[in-house]
Short mmCIF file of N, CA, C and O and ligand atoms in Angstrom, two decimals:
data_model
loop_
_atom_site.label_atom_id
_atom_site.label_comp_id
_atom_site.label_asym_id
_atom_site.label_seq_id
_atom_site.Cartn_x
_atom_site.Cartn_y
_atom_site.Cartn_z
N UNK L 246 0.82 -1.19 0.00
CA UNK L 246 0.00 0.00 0.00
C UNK L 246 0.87 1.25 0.00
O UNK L 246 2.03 1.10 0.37
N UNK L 247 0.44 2.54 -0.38
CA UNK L 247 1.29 3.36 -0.42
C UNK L 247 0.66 4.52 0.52
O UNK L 247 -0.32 4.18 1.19
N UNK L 248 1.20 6.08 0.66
CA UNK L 248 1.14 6.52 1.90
C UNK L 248 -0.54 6.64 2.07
O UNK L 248 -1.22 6.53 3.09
N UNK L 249 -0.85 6.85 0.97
CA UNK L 249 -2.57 7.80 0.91
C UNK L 249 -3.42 6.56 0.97
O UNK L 249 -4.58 6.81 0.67
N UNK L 250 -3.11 4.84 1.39
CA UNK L 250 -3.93 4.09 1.69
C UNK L 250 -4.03 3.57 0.68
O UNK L 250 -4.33 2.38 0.77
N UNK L 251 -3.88 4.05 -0.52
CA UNK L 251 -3.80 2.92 -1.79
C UNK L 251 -3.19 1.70 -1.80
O UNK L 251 -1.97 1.55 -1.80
N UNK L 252 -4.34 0.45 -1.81
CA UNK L 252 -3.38 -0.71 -1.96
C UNK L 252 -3.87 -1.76 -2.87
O UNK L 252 -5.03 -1.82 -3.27
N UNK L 253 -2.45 -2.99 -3.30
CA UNK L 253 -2.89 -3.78 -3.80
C UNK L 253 -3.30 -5.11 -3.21
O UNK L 253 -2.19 -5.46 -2.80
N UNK L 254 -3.91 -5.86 -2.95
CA UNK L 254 -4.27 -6.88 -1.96
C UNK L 254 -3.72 -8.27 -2.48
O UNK L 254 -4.56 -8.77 -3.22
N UNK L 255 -2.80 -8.91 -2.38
CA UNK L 255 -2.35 -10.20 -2.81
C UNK L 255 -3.35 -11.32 -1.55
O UNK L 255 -3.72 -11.23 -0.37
N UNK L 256 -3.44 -12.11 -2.47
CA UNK L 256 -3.82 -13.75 -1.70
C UNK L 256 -2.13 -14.24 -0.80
O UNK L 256 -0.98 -13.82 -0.67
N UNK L 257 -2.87 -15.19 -0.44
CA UNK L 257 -1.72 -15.84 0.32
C UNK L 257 -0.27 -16.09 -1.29
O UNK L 257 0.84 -15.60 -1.46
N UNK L 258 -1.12 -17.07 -2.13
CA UNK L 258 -0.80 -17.70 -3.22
C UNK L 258 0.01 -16.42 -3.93
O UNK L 258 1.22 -16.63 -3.87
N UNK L 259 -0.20 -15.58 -4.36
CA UNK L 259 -0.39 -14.61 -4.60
C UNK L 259 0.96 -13.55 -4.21
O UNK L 259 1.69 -13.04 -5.06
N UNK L 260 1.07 -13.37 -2.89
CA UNK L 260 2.03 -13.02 -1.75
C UNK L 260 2.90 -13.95 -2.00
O UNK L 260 3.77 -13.55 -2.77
N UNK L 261 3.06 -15.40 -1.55
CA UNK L 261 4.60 -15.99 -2.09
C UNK L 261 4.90 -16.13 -3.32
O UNK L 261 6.02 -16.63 -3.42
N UNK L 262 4.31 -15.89 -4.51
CA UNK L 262 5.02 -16.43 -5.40
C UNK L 262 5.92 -14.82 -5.59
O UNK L 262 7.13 -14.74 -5.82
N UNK L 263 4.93 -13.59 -5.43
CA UNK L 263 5.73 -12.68 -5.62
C UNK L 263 6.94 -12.61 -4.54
O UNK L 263 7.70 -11.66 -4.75
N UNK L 264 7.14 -13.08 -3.90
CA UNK L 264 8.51 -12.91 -2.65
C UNK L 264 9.24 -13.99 -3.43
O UNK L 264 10.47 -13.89 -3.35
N UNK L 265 8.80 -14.96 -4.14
CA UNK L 265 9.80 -15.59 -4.57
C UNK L 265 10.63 -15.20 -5.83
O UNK L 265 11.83 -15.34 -6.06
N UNK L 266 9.63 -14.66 -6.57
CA UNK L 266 10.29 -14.06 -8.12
C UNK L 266 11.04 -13.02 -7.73
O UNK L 266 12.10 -12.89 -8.35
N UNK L 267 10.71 -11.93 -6.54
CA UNK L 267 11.55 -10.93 -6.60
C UNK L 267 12.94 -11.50 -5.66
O UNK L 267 14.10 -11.10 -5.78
N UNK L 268 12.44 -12.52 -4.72
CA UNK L 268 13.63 -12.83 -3.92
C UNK L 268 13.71 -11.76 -2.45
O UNK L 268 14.59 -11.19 -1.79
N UNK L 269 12.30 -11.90 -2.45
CA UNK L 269 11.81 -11.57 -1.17
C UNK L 269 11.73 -10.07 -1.05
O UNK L 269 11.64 -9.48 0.03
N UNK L 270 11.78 -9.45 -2.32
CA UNK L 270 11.36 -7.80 -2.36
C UNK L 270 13.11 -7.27 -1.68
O UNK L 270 13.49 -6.11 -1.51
N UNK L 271 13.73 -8.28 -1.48
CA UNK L 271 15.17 -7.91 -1.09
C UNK L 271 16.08 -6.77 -1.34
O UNK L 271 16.61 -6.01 -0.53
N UNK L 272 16.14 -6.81 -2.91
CA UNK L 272 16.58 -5.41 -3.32
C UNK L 272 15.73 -3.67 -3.11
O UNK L 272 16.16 -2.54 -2.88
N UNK L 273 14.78 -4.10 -3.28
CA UNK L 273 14.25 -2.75 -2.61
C UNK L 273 13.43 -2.71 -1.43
O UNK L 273 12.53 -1.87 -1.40
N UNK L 274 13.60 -3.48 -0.45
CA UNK L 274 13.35 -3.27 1.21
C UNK L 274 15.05 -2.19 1.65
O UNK L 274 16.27 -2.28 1.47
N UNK L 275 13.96 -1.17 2.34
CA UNK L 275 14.59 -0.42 2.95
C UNK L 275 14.67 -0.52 4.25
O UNK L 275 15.64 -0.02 4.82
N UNK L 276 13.49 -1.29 5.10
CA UNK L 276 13.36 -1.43 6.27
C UNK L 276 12.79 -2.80 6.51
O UNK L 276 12.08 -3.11 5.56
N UNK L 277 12.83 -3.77 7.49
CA UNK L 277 11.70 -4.91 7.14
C UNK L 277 11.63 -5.40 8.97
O UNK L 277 12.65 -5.19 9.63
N UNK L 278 10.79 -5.84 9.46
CA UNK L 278 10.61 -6.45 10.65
C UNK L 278 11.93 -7.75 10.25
O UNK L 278 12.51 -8.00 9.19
N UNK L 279 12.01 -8.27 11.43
CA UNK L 279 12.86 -9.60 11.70
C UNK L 279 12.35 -10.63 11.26
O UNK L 279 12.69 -11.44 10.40
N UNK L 280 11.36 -10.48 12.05
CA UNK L 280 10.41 -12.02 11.84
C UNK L 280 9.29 -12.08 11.31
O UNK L 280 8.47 -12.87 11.79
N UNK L 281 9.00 -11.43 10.39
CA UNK L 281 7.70 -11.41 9.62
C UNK L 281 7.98 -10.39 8.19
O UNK L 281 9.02 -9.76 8.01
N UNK L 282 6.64 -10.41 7.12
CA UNK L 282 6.75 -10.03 5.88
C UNK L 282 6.83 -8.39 5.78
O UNK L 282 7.34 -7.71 4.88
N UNK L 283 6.11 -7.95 7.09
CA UNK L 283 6.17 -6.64 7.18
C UNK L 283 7.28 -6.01 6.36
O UNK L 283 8.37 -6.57 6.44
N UNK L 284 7.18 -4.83 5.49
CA UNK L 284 8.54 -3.97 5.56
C UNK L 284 8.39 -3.13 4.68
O UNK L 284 7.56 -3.33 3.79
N UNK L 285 9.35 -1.68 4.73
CA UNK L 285 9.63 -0.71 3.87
C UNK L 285 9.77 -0.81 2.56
O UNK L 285 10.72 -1.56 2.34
N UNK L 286 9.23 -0.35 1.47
CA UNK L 286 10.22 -0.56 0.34
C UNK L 286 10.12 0.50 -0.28
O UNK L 286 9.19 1.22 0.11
N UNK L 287 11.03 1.05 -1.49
CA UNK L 287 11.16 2.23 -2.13
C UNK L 287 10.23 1.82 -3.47
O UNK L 287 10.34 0.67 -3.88
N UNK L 288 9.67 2.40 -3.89
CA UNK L 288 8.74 2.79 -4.75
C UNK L 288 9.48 2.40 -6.21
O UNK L 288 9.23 1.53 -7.04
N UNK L 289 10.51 3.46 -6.14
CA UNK L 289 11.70 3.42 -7.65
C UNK L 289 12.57 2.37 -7.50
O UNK L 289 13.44 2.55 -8.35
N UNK L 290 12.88 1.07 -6.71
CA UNK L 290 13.50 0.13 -6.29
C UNK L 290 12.59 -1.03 -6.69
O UNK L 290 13.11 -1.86 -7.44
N UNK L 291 11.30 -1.23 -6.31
CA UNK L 291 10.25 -1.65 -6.95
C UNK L 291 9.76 -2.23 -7.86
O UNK L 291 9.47 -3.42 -7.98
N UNK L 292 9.61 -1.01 -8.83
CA UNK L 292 9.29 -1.07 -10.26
C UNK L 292 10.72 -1.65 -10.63
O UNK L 292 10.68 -2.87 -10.81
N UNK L 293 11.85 -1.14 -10.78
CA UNK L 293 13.21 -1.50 -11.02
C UNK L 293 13.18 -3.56 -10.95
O UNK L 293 13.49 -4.37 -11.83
N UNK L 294 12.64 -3.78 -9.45
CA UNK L 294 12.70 -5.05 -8.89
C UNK L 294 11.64 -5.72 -10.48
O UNK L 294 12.17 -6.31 -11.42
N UNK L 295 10.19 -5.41 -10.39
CA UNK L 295 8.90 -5.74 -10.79
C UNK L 295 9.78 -6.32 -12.43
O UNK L 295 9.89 -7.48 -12.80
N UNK L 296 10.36 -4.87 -13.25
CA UNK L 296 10.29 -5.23 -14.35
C UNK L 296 11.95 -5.91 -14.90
O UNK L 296 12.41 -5.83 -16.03
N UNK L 297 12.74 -6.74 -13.38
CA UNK L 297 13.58 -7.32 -13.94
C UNK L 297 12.95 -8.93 -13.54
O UNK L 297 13.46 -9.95 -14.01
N UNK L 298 11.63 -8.94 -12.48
CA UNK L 298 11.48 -10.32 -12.00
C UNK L 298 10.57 -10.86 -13.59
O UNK L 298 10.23 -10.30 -14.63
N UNK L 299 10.45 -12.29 -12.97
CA UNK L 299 9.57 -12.99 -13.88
C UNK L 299 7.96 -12.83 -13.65
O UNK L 299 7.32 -12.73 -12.60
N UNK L 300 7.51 -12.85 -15.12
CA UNK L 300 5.70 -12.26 -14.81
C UNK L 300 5.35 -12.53 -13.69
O UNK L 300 5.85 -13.48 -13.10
N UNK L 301 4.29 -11.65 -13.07
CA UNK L 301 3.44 -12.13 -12.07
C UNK L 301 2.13 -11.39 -12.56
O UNK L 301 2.04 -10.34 -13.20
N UNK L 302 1.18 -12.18 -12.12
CA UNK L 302 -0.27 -11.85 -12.23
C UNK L 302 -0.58 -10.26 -11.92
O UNK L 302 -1.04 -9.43 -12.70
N UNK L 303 -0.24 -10.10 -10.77
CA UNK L 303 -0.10 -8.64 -9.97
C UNK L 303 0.30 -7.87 -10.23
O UNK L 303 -0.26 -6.78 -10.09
N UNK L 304 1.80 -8.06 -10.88
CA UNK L 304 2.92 -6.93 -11.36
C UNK L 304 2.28 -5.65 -11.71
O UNK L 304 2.75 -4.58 -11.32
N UNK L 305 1.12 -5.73 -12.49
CA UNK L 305 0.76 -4.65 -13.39
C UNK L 305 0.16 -3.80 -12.31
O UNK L 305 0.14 -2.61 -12.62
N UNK L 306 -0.22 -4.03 -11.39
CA UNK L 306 -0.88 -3.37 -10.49
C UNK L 306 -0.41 -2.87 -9.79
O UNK L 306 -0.82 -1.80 -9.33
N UNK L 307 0.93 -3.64 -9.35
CA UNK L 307 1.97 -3.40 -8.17
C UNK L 307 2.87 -2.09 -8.83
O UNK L 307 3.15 -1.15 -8.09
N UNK L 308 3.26 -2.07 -10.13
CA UNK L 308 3.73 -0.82 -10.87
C UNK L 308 3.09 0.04 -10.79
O UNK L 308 3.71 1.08 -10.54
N UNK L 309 1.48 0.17 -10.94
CA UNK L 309 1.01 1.49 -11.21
C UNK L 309 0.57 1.88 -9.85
O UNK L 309 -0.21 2.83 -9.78
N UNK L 310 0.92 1.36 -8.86
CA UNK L 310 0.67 1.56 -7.09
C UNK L 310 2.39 2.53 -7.04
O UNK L 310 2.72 3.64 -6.62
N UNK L 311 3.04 1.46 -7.66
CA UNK L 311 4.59 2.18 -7.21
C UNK L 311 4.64 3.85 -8.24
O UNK L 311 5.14 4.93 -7.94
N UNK L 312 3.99 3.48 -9.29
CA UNK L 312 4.18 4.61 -10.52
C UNK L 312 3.56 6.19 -9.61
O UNK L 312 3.89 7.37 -9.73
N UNK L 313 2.65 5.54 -8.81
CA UNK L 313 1.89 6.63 -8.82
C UNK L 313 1.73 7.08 -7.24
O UNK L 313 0.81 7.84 -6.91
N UNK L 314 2.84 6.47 -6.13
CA UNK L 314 3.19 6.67 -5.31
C UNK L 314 3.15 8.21 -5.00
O UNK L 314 3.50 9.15 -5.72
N UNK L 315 2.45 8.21 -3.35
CA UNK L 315 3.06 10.10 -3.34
C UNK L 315 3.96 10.56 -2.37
O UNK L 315 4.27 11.71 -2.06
N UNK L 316 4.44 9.11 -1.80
CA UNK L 316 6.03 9.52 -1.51
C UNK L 316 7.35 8.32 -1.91
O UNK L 316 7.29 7.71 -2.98
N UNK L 317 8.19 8.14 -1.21
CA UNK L 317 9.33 7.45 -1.96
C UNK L 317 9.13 5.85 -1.46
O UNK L 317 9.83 4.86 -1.65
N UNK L 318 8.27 5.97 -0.96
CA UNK L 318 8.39 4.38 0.11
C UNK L 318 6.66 3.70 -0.28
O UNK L 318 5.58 4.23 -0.55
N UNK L 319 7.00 2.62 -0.16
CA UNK L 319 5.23 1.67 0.15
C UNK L 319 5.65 0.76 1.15
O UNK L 319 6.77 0.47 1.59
N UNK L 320 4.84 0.49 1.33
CA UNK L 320 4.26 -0.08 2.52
C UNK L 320 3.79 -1.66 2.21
O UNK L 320 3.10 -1.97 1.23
N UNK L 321 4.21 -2.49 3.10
CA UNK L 321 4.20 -3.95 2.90
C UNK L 321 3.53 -4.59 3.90
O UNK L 321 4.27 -4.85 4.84
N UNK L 322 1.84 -5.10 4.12
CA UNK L 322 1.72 -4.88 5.05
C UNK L 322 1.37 -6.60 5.08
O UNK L 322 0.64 -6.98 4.16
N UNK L 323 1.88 -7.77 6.19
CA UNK L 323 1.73 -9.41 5.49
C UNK L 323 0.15 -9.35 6.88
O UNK L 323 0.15 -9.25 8.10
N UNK L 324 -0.91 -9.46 5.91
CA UNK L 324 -1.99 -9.66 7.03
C UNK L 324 -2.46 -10.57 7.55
O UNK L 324 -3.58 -10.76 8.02
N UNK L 325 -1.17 -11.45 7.45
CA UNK L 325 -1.85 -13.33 7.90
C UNK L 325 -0.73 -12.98 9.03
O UNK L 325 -1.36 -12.12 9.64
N UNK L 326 0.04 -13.05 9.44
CA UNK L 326 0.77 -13.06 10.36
C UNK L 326 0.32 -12.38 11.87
O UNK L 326 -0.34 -11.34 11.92
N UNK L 327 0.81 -13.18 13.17
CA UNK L 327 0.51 -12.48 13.99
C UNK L 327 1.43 -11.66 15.04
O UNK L 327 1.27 -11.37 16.22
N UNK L 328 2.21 -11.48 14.32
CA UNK L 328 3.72 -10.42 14.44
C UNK L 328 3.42 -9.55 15.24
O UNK L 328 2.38 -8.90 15.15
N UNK L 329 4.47 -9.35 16.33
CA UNK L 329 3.71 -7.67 16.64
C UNK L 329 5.02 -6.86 16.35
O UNK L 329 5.23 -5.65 16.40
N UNK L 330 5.48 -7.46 16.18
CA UNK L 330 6.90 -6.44 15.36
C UNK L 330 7.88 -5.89 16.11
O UNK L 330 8.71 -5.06 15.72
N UNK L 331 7.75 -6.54 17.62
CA UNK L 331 8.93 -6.40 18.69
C UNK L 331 9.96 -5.96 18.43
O UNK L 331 10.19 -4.91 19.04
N UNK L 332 11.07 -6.44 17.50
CA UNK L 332 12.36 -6.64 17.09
C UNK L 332 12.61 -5.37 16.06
O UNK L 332 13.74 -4.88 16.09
N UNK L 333 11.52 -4.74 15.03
CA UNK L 333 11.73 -3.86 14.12
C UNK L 333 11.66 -2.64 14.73
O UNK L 333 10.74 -1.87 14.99
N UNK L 334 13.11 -2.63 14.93
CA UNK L 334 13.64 -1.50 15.89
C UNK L 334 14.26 -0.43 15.03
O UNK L 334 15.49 -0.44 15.09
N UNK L 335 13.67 0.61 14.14
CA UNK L 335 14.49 1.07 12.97
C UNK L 335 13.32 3.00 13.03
O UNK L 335 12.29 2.96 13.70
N UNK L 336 13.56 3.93 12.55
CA UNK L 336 12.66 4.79 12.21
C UNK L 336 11.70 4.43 11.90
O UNK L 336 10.67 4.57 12.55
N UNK L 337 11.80 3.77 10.63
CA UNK L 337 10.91 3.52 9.62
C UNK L 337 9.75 3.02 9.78
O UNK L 337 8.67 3.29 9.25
N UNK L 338 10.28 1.75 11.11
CA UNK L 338 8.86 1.24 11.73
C UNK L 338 7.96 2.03 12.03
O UNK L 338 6.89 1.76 11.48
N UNK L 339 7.93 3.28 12.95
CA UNK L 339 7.06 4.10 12.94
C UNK L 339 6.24 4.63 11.69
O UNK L 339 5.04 4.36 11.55
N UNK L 340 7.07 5.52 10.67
CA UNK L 340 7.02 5.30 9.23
C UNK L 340 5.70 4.37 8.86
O UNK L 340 4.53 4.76 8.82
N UNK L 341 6.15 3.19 8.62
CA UNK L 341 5.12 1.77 8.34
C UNK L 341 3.98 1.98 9.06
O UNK L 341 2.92 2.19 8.49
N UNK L 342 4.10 1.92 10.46
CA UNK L 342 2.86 1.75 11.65
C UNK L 342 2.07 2.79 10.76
O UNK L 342 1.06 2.48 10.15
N UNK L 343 2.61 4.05 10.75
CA UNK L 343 1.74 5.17 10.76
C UNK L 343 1.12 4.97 9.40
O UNK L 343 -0.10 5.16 9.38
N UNK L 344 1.70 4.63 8.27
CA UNK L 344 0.96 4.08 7.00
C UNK L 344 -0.13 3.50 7.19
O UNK L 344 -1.14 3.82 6.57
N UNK L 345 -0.08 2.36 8.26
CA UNK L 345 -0.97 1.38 7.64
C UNK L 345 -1.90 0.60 8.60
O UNK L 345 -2.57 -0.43 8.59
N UNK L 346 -1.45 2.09 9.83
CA UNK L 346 -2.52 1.74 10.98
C UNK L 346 -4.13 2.02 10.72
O UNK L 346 -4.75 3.01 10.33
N UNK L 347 -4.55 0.59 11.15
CA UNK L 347 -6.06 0.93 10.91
C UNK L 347 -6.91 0.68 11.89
O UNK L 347 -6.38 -0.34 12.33
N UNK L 348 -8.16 0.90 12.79
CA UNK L 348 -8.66 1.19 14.00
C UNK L 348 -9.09 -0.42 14.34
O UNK L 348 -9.96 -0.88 13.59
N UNK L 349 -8.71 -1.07 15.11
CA UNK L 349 -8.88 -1.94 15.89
C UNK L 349 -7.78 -3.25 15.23
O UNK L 349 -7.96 -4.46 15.31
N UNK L 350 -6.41 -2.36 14.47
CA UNK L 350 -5.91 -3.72 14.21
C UNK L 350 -5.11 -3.88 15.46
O UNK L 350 -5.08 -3.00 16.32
N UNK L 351 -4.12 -5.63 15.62
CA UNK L 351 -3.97 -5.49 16.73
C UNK L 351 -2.11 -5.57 16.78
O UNK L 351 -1.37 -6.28 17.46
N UNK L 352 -1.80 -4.51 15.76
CA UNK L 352 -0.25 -3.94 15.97
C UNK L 352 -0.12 -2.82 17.22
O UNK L 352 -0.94 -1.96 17.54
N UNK L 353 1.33 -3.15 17.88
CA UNK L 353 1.63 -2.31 18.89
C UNK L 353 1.75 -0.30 18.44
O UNK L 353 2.39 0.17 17.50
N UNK L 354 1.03 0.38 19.31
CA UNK L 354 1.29 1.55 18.94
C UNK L 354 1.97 1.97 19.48
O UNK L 354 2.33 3.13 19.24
ZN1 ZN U 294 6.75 -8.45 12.22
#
C-alpha cells in the first residue's frame, strides 16, 4: 500500500510467489521487521525489482501503485501473520505503523 492508503491486496498464493520471483522484495526493502513479511520498500527500487522479476499476475498493479506513489516508500503490510513487530527496531517502523494503521488492528502503537 502506499502513503494515501492505496493498496494492492495479494492472496496468500499470490504473496509468495511474488517474494519468490523478486527474492523476497530484497533489493528494494529499505526497512523490514525480523520475523515477519512486514517492511519498507522504495517505490523506484520496486518497479526496477517488478520489471527485472519474472511475470506475475499482480505486477501490473503493483507498478502502477509504485508509478503513482506520493512519496518514496510503500508499505508492505503481510496480514496473515501475527507479528507484533517487537524486534523492528528502525525509524521507519514508525514510518510503516503510521501508514498502515487501521482502527482496531492489533499492531503495537
Ligand atoms: Zn513483524
Amino acid at each position: 500500500m502506499d502513503d494515501d492508503g492505496k493498496e494492492v491486496a495479494l492472496d496468500e498464493y499470490e504473496g509468495d510467489s511474488l517474494f519468490a520471483i523478486t527474492g523476497r522484495l530484497e533489493a528494494a526493502t529499505v526497512s523490514a521487521c525480523p520475523d515477519c513479511r512486514c517492511r519498507v520498500v522504495a517505490a523506484v527500487a520496486l518497479v526496477d525489482l517488478l520489471d527485472a522479476a519474472a511475470p506475475h499476475p499482480r505486477s501490473g498493479e503493483l507498478l502502477d501503485l509504485a508509478d503513482d506513489a506520493p512519496t518514496l516508500h510503500l508499505y508492505v503490510v503481510d496480514a496473515l501473520t501475527k507479528c507484533e513487530h517487537r524486534r523492528w527496531r528502525d525509524p521507519l517502523f514508525d514510518e510503516w505503523l503510521e501508514a498502515v494503521e487501521v482502527p482496531g488492528s492489533q499492531v503495537r502503537s
